[in-house]
Amino acid sequence: MSSGSRSGDDFDARLRREAMAWLTVRTNDGLDPISRQDLLDFTFDGMMFRLMDPTRGIRKPRELSSALSISTTYRAPGAKRPYEDQVGSDGLLRYKWSTTDPNNMDNRGLRAAMGEGVPLIWFYGVGPSLFQPIYPVFIVEEEPEEHQFVIATEVARDLHRPDSQAEEQIRRYVVAETKRRLHQPVFRATVMRAYQTRCAVCALGHSELLDAAHIVPDSHDAGIAAVTNGLALGQVPGRGVRTVA
């Protein structure tokens, strides 16, 4: 296939759409994480196409004018990541630049994605070479003084107003949306891995029948939920996940 046929808005939109549809199937509708090796199974127009960069946190394919995905490195308990991605006071997540150079090619790729308003995939590390894909996410703002970009889900993106102070009710909704779409999938994936996808009470081993329950209510706004505060529990039919007594 010529490089000319692998370019343009249609190619970009189709690639992103097909990649996210493929991830939906391969991750049991977003319930399960996926390994770096299994990500190599994705093909586009009959050819293998990398969804993650093998060496960097930002994937900007040469065929696209902007970034396709971002990733956050897995952190073992007690260890630090090269970059810390945190939640801001507005409820939206911050993704750090690659280095502190604004003209770094990866940062330019993310800046282009922000300008084009295209959806990205966030691969969040939940184990060695194991990632929970979260999508679609959007870059809605850049904070150069802090060397970071502001990341939002589709719903939060539509509520984001960078030039005004969000009303408290809107901020609470954005925080809740961020937890539901970003924190909870990562929390569930890390808890399932810790419990080897088995219920802590009854040893049920079917992923689709399990969920992660918080031991202490998840009321903290900053950071991704910790596996040390979770249990893998079977869902009660018609009532959802069991609650921790």
One Martini backbone bead per residue (centre of mass of N, CA, C, O) as a GRO file, in nm:
protein
  245
    1MET     BB    1   0.095   0.036   0.023
    2SER     BB    2   0.078   0.354  -0.014
    3SER     BB    3   0.136   0.651   0.144
    4GLY     BB    4  -0.106   0.804   0.014
    5SER     BB    5  -0.332   0.588   0.134
    6ARG     BB    6  -0.202   0.658   0.441
    7SER     BB    7  -0.388   0.927   0.450
    8GLY     BB    8  -0.574   1.142   0.619
    9ASP     BB    9  -0.878   1.176   0.773
   10ASP     BB   10  -0.995   0.895   0.711
   11PHE     BB   11  -0.762   0.728   0.820
   12ASP     BB   12  -0.759   0.838   1.105
   13ALA     BB   13  -1.056   0.774   1.187
   14ARG     BB   14  -1.049   0.470   1.118
   15LEU     BB   15  -0.820   0.384   1.303
   16ARG     BB   16  -0.943   0.472   1.572
   17ARG     BB   17  -1.205   0.313   1.548
   18GLU     BB   18  -1.081   0.024   1.508
   19ALA     BB   19  -0.906   0.016   1.762
   20MET     BB   20  -1.140   0.048   1.970
   21ALA     BB   21  -1.307  -0.195   1.875
   22TRP     BB   22  -1.087  -0.407   1.926
   23LEU     BB   23  -1.051  -0.351   2.231
   24THR     BB   24  -1.338  -0.423   2.316
   25VAL     BB   25  -1.310  -0.724   2.243
   26ARG     BB   26  -1.025  -0.794   2.392
   27THR     BB   27  -1.151  -0.661   2.689
   28ASN     BB   28  -1.444  -0.714   2.754
   29ASP     BB   29  -1.557  -0.422   2.741
   30GLY     BB   30  -1.312  -0.312   2.947
   31LEU     BB   31  -1.250  -0.522   3.186
   32ASP     BB   32  -0.974  -0.603   3.056
   33PRO     BB   33  -0.661  -0.636   3.015
   34ILE     BB   34  -0.353  -0.589   2.818
   35SER     BB   35  -0.088  -0.691   2.649
   36ARG     BB   36   0.178  -0.602   2.468
   37GLN     BB   37   0.173  -0.853   2.286
   38ASP     BB   38  -0.137  -0.849   2.207
   39LEU     BB   39  -0.124  -0.571   2.055
   40LEU     BB   40   0.015  -0.704   1.793
   41ASP     BB   41  -0.267  -0.813   1.666
   42PHE     BB   42  -0.317  -0.556   1.536
   43THR     BB   43  -0.494  -0.465   1.237
   44PHE     BB   44  -0.452  -0.260   0.930
   45ASP     BB   45  -0.514  -0.323   0.623
   46GLY     BB   46  -0.352  -0.611   0.677
   47MET     BB   47  -0.165  -0.473   0.903
   48MET     BB   48   0.049  -0.424   1.135
   49PHE     BB   49  -0.035  -0.209   1.425
   50ARG     BB   50   0.077   0.014   1.647
   51LEU     BB   51  -0.057   0.140   1.960
   52MET     BB   52   0.229   0.129   2.086
   53ASP     BB   53   0.519   0.233   2.207
   54PRO     BB   54   0.808   0.050   2.289
   55THR     BB   55   0.976   0.325   2.433
   56ARG     BB   56   0.728   0.522   2.461
   57GLY     BB   57   0.446   0.711   2.587
   58ILE     BB   58   0.415   0.818   2.285
   59ARG     BB   59   0.200   0.772   1.996
   60LYS     BB   60   0.332   0.876   1.668
   61PRO     BB   61   0.255   0.815   1.374
   62ARG     BB   62   0.361   0.883   1.053
   63GLU     BB   63   0.058   0.873   0.928
   64LEU     BB   64   0.012   1.095   1.141
   65SER     BB   65  -0.044   1.429   1.278
   66SER     BB   66  -0.100   1.271   1.551
   67ALA     BB   67  -0.166   1.127   1.828
   68LEU     BB   68  -0.289   0.803   1.949
   69SER     BB   69  -0.119   0.751   2.226
   70ILE     BB   70  -0.094   0.677   2.577
   71SER     BB   71   0.125   0.613   2.866
   72THR     BB   72   0.149   0.434   3.184
   73THR     BB   73   0.353   0.322   3.409
   74TYR     BB   74   0.415   0.076   3.602
   75ARG     BB   75   0.370   0.045   3.965
   76ALA     BB   76   0.504  -0.073   4.220
   77PRO     BB   77   0.481  -0.103   4.534
   78GLY     BB   78   0.659   0.196   4.634
   79ALA     BB   79   0.702   0.304   4.358
   80LYS     BB   80   0.821   0.510   4.096
   81ARG     BB   81   0.752   0.708   3.842
   82PRO     BB   82   0.873   0.903   3.594
   83TYR     BB   83   0.564   0.987   3.587
   84GLU     BB   84   0.306   1.190   3.734
   85ASP     BB   85  -0.039   1.128   3.726
   86GLN     BB   86  -0.287   1.375   3.794
   87VAL     BB   87  -0.538   1.537   3.968
   88GLY     BB   88  -0.716   1.811   3.949
   89SER     BB   89  -0.934   2.049   4.081
   90ASP     BB   90  -1.131   1.989   3.818
   91GLY     BB   91  -1.103   1.652   3.770
   92LEU     BB   92  -0.863   1.640   3.581
   93LEU     BB   93  -0.613   1.506   3.402
   94ARG     BB   94  -0.253   1.471   3.406
   95TYR     BB   95  -0.003   1.485   3.142
   96LYS     BB   96   0.314   1.452   3.090
   97TRP     BB   97   0.566   1.538   2.946
   98SER     BB   98   0.826   1.483   2.728
   99THR     BB   99   1.001   1.615   2.902
  100THR     BB  100   1.082   1.987   2.901
  101ASP     BB  101   1.034   2.004   2.590
  102PRO     BB  102   0.803   2.155   2.385
  103ASN     BB  103   0.957   2.038   2.102
  104ASN     BB  104   0.904   1.769   2.136
  105MET     BB  105   0.770   1.534   1.935
  106ASP     BB  106   0.557   1.428   2.138
  107ASN     BB  107   0.438   1.703   2.219
  108ARG     BB  108   0.350   1.779   1.935
  109GLY     BB  109   0.150   1.542   1.902
  110LEU     BB  110  -0.040   1.634   2.135
  111ARG     BB  111  -0.095   1.920   2.034
  112ALA     BB  112  -0.231   1.826   1.774
  113ALA     BB  113  -0.460   1.666   1.910
  114MET     BB  114  -0.583   1.913   2.041
  115GLY     BB  115  -0.637   2.080   1.779
  116GLU     BB  116  -0.813   1.835   1.640
  117GLY     BB  117  -0.989   1.662   1.851
  118VAL     BB  118  -0.885   1.378   1.901
  119PRO     BB  119  -0.889   1.055   1.985
  120LEU     BB  120  -0.757   0.860   2.253
  121ILE     BB  121  -0.535   0.626   2.406
  122TRP     BB  122  -0.508   0.487   2.735
  123PHE     BB  123  -0.227   0.322   2.880
  124TYR     BB  124  -0.252   0.157   3.190
  125GLY     BB  125  -0.047   0.035   3.422
  126VAL     BB  126  -0.110  -0.297   3.607
  127GLY     BB  127   0.156  -0.436   3.501
  128PRO     BB  128   0.382  -0.618   3.359
  129SER     BB  129   0.296  -0.558   3.041
  130LEU     BB  130   0.014  -0.430   3.158
  131PHE     BB  131  -0.301  -0.292   3.025
  132GLN     BB  132  -0.541  -0.032   3.060
  133PRO     BB  133  -0.774   0.067   2.841
  134ILE     BB  134  -0.862   0.416   2.769
  135TYR     BB  135  -1.169   0.510   2.595
  136PRO     BB  136  -1.203   0.805   2.505
  137VAL     BB  137  -0.959   1.064   2.493
  138PHE     BB  138  -0.878   1.417   2.566
  139ILE     BB  139  -0.719   1.712   2.474
  140VAL     BB  140  -0.794   2.041   2.631
  141GLU     BB  141  -0.504   2.122   2.754
  142GLU     BB  142  -0.224   2.337   2.844
  143GLU     BB  143   0.057   2.333   3.102
  144PRO     BB  144   0.364   2.460   3.071
  145GLU     BB  145   0.459   2.518   3.364
  146GLU     BB  146   0.400   2.189   3.430
  147HIS     BB  147   0.444   1.998   3.191
  148GLN     BB  148   0.128   1.964   3.070
  149PHE     BB  149  -0.173   1.786   3.017
  150VAL     BB  150  -0.524   1.783   2.963
  151ILE     BB  151  -0.753   1.523   3.054
  152ALA     BB  152  -1.054   1.386   2.893
  153THR     BB  153  -1.350   1.290   2.860
  154GLU     BB  154  -1.616   1.330   2.668
  155VAL     BB  155  -1.796   1.462   2.882
  156ALA     BB  156  -1.583   1.649   3.017
  157ARG     BB  157  -1.509   1.807   2.763
  158ASP     BB  158  -1.795   1.950   2.734
  159LEU     BB  159  -1.746   2.096   3.034
  160HIS     BB  160  -1.496   2.241   2.956
  161ARG     BB  161  -1.365   2.566   3.101
  162PRO     BB  162  -1.070   2.738   3.095
  163ASP     BB  163  -1.191   3.054   3.145
  164SER     BB  164  -1.345   2.924   3.397
  165GLN     BB  165  -1.505   2.871   3.691
  166ALA     BB  166  -1.626   2.601   3.807
  167GLU     BB  167  -1.883   2.474   3.924
  168GLU     BB  168  -1.930   2.262   4.179
  169GLN     BB  169  -2.128   2.070   4.037
  170ILE     BB  170  -1.952   2.022   3.787
  171ARG     BB  171  -1.699   1.923   3.928
  172ARG     BB  172  -1.830   1.675   4.056
  173TYR     BB  173  -1.905   1.542   3.790
  174VAL     BB  174  -1.619   1.522   3.674
  175VAL     BB  175  -1.504   1.350   3.899
  176ALA     BB  176  -1.702   1.113   3.865
  177GLU     BB  177  -1.632   1.056   3.567
  178THR     BB  178  -1.332   0.998   3.610
  179LYS     BB  179  -1.371   0.757   3.798
  180ARG     BB  180  -1.548   0.582   3.610
  181ARG     BB  181  -1.351   0.592   3.338
  182LEU     BB  182  -1.054   0.571   3.491
  183HIS     BB  183  -1.025   0.455   3.779
  184GLN     BB  184  -1.199   0.193   3.784
  185PRO     BB  185  -1.054   0.021   3.566
  186VAL     BB  186  -0.780   0.023   3.712
  187PHE     BB  187  -0.870  -0.088   3.982
  188ARG     BB  188  -0.986  -0.353   3.877
  189ALA     BB  189  -0.730  -0.465   3.738
  190THR     BB  190  -0.546  -0.472   3.994
  191VAL     BB  191  -0.729  -0.652   4.166
  192MET     BB  192  -0.752  -0.896   3.975
  193ARG     BB  193  -0.450  -0.954   3.974
  194ALA     BB  194  -0.414  -0.997   4.282
  195TYR     BB  195  -0.667  -1.229   4.270
  196GLN     BB  196  -0.665  -1.394   4.002
  197THR     BB  197  -0.963  -1.373   3.917
  198ARG     BB  198  -1.088  -1.401   4.226
  199CYS     BB  199  -1.286  -1.444   4.473
  200ALA     BB  200  -1.238  -1.372   4.814
  201VAL     BB  201  -1.485  -1.572   4.907
  202CYS     BB  202  -1.566  -1.804   4.652
  203ALA     BB  203  -1.362  -1.839   4.391
  204LEU     BB  204  -1.460  -1.701   4.159
  205GLY     BB  205  -1.340  -1.712   3.790
  206HIS     BB  206  -1.524  -1.483   3.644
  207SER     BB  207  -1.481  -1.179   3.519
  208GLU     BB  208  -1.787  -1.094   3.446
  209LEU     BB  209  -1.863  -1.167   3.777
  210LEU     BB  210  -1.664  -0.938   3.859
  211ASP     BB  211  -1.548  -0.706   4.115
  212ALA     BB  212  -1.441  -0.404   4.266
  213ALA     BB  213  -1.398  -0.334   4.610
  214HIS     BB  214  -1.411  -0.108   4.857
  215ILE     BB  215  -1.310  -0.077   5.180
  216VAL     BB  216  -1.267   0.221   5.141
  217PRO     BB  217  -1.394   0.485   5.041
  218ASP     BB  218  -1.372   0.669   4.731
  219SER     BB  219  -1.279   1.010   4.825
  220HIS     BB  220  -1.025   1.062   4.664
  221ASP     BB  221  -0.914   1.276   4.405
  222ALA     BB  222  -0.616   1.182   4.404
  223GLY     BB  223  -0.549   0.963   4.198
  224ILE     BB  224  -0.529   0.630   4.176
  225ALA     BB  225  -0.657   0.363   4.280
  226ALA     BB  226  -0.581   0.129   4.526
  227VAL     BB  227  -0.527  -0.209   4.577
  228THR     BB  228  -0.521  -0.199   4.901
  229ASN     BB  229  -0.850  -0.102   4.870
  230GLY     BB  230  -0.922  -0.407   4.764
  231LEU     BB  231  -1.177  -0.640   4.632
  232ALA     BB  232  -1.269  -0.945   4.504
  233LEU     BB  233  -1.611  -0.972   4.384
  234GLY     BB  234  -1.907  -1.096   4.351
  235GLN     BB  235  -2.202  -1.070   4.182
  236VAL     BB  236  -2.525  -0.991   4.252
  237PRO     BB  237  -2.806  -1.063   4.121
  238GLY     BB  238  -2.950  -0.743   4.064
  239ARG     BB  239  -2.708  -0.584   4.269
  240GLY     BB  240  -2.423  -0.641   4.215
  241VAL     BB  241  -2.181  -0.577   4.410
  242ARG     BB  242  -2.053  -0.660   4.681
  243THR     BB  243  -2.025  -0.563   5.004
  244VAL     BB  244  -1.834  -0.439   5.258
  245ALA     BB  245  -1.856  -0.490   5.603
   0.00000   0.00000   0.00000
